[in-house]
mmCIF file of C-alpha atoms in Angstrom:
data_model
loop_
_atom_site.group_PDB
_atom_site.id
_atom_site.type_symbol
_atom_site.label_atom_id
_atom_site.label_comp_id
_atom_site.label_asym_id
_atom_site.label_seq_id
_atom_site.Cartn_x
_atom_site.Cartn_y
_atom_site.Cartn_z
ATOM 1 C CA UNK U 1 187.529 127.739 220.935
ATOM 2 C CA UNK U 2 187.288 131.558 220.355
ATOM 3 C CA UNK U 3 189.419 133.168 217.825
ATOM 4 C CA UNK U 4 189.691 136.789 216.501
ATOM 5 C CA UNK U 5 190.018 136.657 212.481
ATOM 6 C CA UNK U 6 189.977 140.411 210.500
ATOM 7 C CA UNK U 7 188.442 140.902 207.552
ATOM 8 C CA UNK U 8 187.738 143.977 205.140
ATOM 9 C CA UNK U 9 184.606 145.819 205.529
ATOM 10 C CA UNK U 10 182.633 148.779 204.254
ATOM 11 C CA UNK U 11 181.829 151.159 206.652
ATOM 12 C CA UNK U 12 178.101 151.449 206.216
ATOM 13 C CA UNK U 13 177.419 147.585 206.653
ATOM 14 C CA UNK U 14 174.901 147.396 209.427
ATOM 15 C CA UNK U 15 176.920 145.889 211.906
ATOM 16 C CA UNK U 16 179.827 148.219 211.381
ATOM 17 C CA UNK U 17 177.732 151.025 212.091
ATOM 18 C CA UNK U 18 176.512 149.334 215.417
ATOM 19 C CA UNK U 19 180.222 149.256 216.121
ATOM 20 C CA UNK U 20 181.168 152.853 215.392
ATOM 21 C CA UNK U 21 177.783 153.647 217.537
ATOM 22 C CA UNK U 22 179.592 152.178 220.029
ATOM 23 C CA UNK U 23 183.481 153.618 219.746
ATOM 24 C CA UNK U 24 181.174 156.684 220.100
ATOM 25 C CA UNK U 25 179.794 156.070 222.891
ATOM 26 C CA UNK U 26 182.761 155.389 223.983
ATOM 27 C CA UNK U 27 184.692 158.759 223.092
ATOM 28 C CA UNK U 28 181.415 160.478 224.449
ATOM 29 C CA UNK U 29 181.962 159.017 228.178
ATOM 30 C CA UNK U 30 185.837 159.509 227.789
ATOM 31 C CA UNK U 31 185.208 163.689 226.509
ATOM 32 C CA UNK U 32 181.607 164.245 226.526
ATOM 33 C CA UNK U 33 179.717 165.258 223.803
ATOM 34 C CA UNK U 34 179.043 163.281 220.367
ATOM 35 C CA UNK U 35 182.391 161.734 221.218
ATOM 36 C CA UNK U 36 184.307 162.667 217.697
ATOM 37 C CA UNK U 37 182.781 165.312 215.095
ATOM 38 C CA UNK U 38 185.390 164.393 212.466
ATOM 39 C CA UNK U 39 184.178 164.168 209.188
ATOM 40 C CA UNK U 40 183.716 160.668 207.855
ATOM 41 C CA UNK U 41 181.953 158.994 205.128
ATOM 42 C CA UNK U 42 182.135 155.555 204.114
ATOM 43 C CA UNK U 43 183.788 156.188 200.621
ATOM 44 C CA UNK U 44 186.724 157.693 202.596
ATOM 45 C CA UNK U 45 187.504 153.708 203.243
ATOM 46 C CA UNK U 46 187.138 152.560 199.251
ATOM 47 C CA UNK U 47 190.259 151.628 197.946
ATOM 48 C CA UNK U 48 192.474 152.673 196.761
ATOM 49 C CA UNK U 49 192.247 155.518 198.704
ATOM 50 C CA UNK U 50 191.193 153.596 201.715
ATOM 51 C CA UNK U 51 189.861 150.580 203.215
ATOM 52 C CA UNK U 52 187.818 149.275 206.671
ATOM 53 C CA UNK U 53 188.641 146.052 208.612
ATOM 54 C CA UNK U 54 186.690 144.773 211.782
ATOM 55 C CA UNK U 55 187.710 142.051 214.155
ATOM 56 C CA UNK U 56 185.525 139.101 214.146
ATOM 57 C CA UNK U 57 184.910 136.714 217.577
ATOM 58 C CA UNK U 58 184.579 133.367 215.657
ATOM 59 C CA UNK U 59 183.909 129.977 217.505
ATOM 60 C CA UNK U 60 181.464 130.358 220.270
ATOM 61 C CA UNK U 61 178.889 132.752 218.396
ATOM 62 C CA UNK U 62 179.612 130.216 214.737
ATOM 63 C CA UNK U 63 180.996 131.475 211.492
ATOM 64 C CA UNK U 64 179.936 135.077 211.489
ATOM 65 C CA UNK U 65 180.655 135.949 214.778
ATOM 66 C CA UNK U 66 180.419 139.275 216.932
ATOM 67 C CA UNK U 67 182.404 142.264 215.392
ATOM 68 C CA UNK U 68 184.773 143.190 218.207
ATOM 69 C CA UNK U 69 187.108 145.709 216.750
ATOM 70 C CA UNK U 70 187.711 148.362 214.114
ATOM 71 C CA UNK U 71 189.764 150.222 212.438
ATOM 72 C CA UNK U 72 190.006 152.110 209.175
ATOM 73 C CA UNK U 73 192.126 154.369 207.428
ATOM 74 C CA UNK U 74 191.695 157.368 204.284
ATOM 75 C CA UNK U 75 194.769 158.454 202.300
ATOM 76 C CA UNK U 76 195.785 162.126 202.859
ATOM 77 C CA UNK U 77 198.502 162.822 199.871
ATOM 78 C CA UNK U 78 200.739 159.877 200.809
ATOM 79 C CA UNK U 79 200.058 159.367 204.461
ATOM 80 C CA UNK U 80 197.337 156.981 205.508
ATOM 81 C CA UNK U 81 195.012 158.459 208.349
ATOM 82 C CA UNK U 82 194.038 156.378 210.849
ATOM 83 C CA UNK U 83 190.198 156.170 211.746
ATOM 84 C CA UNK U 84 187.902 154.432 214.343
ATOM 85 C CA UNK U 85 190.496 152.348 216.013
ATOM 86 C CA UNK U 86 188.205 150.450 218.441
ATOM 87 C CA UNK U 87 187.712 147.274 220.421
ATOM 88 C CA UNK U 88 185.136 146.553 222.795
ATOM 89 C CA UNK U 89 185.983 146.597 226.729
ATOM 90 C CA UNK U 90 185.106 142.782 226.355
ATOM 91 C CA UNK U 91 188.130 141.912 223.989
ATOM 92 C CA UNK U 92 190.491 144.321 225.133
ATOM 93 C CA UNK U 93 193.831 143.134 226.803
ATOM 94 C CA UNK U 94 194.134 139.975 224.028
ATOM 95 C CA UNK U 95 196.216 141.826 221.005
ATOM 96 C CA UNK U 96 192.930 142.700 218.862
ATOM 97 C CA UNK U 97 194.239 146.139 218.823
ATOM 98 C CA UNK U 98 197.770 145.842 217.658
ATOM 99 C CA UNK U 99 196.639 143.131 215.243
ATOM 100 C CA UNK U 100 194.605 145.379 213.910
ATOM 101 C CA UNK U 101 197.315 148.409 213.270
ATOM 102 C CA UNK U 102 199.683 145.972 211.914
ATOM 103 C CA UNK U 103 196.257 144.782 209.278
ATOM 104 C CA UNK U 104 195.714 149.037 208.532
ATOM 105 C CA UNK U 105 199.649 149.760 207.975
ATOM 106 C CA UNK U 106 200.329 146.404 205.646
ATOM 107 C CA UNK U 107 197.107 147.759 203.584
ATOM 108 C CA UNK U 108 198.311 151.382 203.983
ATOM 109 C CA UNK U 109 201.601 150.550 202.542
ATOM 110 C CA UNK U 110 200.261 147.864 199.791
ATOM 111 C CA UNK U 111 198.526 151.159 198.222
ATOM 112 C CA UNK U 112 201.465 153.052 198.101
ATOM 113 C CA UNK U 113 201.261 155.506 201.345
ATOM 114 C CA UNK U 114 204.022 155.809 203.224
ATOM 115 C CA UNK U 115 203.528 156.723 206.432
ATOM 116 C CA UNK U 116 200.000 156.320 208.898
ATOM 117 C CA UNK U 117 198.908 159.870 210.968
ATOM 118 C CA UNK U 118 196.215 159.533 213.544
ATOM 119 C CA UNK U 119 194.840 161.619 215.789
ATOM 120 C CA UNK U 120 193.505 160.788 219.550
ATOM 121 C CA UNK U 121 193.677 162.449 222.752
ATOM 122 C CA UNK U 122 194.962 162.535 226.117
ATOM 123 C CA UNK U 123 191.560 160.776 228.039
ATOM 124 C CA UNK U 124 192.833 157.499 225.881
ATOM 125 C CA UNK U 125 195.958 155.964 227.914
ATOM 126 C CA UNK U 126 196.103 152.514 226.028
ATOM 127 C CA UNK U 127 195.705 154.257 222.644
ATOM 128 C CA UNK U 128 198.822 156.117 223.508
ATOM 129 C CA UNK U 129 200.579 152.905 224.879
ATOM 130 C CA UNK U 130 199.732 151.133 221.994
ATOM 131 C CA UNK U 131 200.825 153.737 219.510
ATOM 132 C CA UNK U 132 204.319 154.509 220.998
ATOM 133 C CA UNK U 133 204.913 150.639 221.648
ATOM 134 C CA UNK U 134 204.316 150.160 217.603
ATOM 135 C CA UNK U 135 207.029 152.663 217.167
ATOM 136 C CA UNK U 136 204.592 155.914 216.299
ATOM 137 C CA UNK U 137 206.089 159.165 217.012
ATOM 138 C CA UNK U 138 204.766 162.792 218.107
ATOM 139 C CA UNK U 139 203.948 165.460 215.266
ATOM 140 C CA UNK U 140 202.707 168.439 214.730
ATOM 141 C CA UNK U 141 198.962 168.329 215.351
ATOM 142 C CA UNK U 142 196.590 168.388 212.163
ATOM 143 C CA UNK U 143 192.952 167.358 211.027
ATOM 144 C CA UNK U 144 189.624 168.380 212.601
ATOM 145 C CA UNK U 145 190.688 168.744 215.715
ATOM 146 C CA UNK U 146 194.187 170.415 215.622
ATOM 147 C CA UNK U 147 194.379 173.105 217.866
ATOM 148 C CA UNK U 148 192.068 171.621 220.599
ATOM 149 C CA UNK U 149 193.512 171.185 224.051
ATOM 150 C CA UNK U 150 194.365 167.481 224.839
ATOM 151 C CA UNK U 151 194.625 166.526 221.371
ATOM 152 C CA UNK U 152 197.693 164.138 220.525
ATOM 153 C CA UNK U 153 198.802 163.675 216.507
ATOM 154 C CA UNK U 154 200.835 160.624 216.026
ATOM 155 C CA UNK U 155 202.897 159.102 212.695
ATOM 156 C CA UNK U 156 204.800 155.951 211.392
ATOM 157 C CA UNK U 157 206.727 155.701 208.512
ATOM 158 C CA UNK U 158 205.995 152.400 206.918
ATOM 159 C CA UNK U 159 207.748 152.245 203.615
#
């Protein structure tokens, strides 16, 4: 029986970065280009100023299954940004994603931040479904790519 179980990871594990590759590739086919130019490193996910989970397929592929999902998130002040929210076309459409959120804004608010922000853009449909079913609202654009046509900025309070 397959089952999705989320754990913490650091960003610069091997497989993790075969993942991001991927969300990248992703972005890329969805706006061209390198996909995302946003700034990242992998201590912007240490805590307690921030902190990396993946989705795991476990049962068919045995204990340390195929990473199927990401996300991350870096602490801006007291907001928590959200950062390479991902899941592979393969897993999509079985609650990875918002199992995932809900895993970034318990950890979010366990280190004291009180609302997430994210940033994602108008070629991403489900992102934006997703986000507005969870209960995140429209702001003011911000971060790398503020000012650039189709971007959409997003927050939840979660204290």
């Amino acid at each position: 029986m397959v089952q999705i179980k989320i754990r913490q990871a650091r960003y610069d594990e091997p497989a993790v970065v075969e993942l991001v590759a991927e969300n990248m590739r992703d972005l890329s086919e969805r706006y061209g280009g390198t996909g995302d130019d946003t700034p990242i490193a992998a201590a912007d996910f240490l805590p307690p100023d921030g902190a990396f989970f993946v989705a795991v397929r476990t049962g068919d592929d045995g204990p340390d299954g195929r990473l199927v999902g990401s996300a991350g998130w870096r602490r801006h002040g007291t907001d928590a940004e959200l950062k390479r929210m991902f899941t592979l076309s393969a897993a999509r459409g079985h609650g990875v994603a918002r199992r995932m959120l809900a895993v970034i804004e318990e950890s979010a608010r366990d280190a004291g931040c009180t609302r997430v922000i994210l940033e994602t853009g108008d070629k991403q449909p489900e992102a934006i479904a997703l986000y507005l079913s969870a209960g995140y609202e429209r702001i003011e654009d911000f971060g790398y790519y503020q000012g650039h046509e189709g971007v959409l900025s997003y927050a939840k309070k979660i204290l």
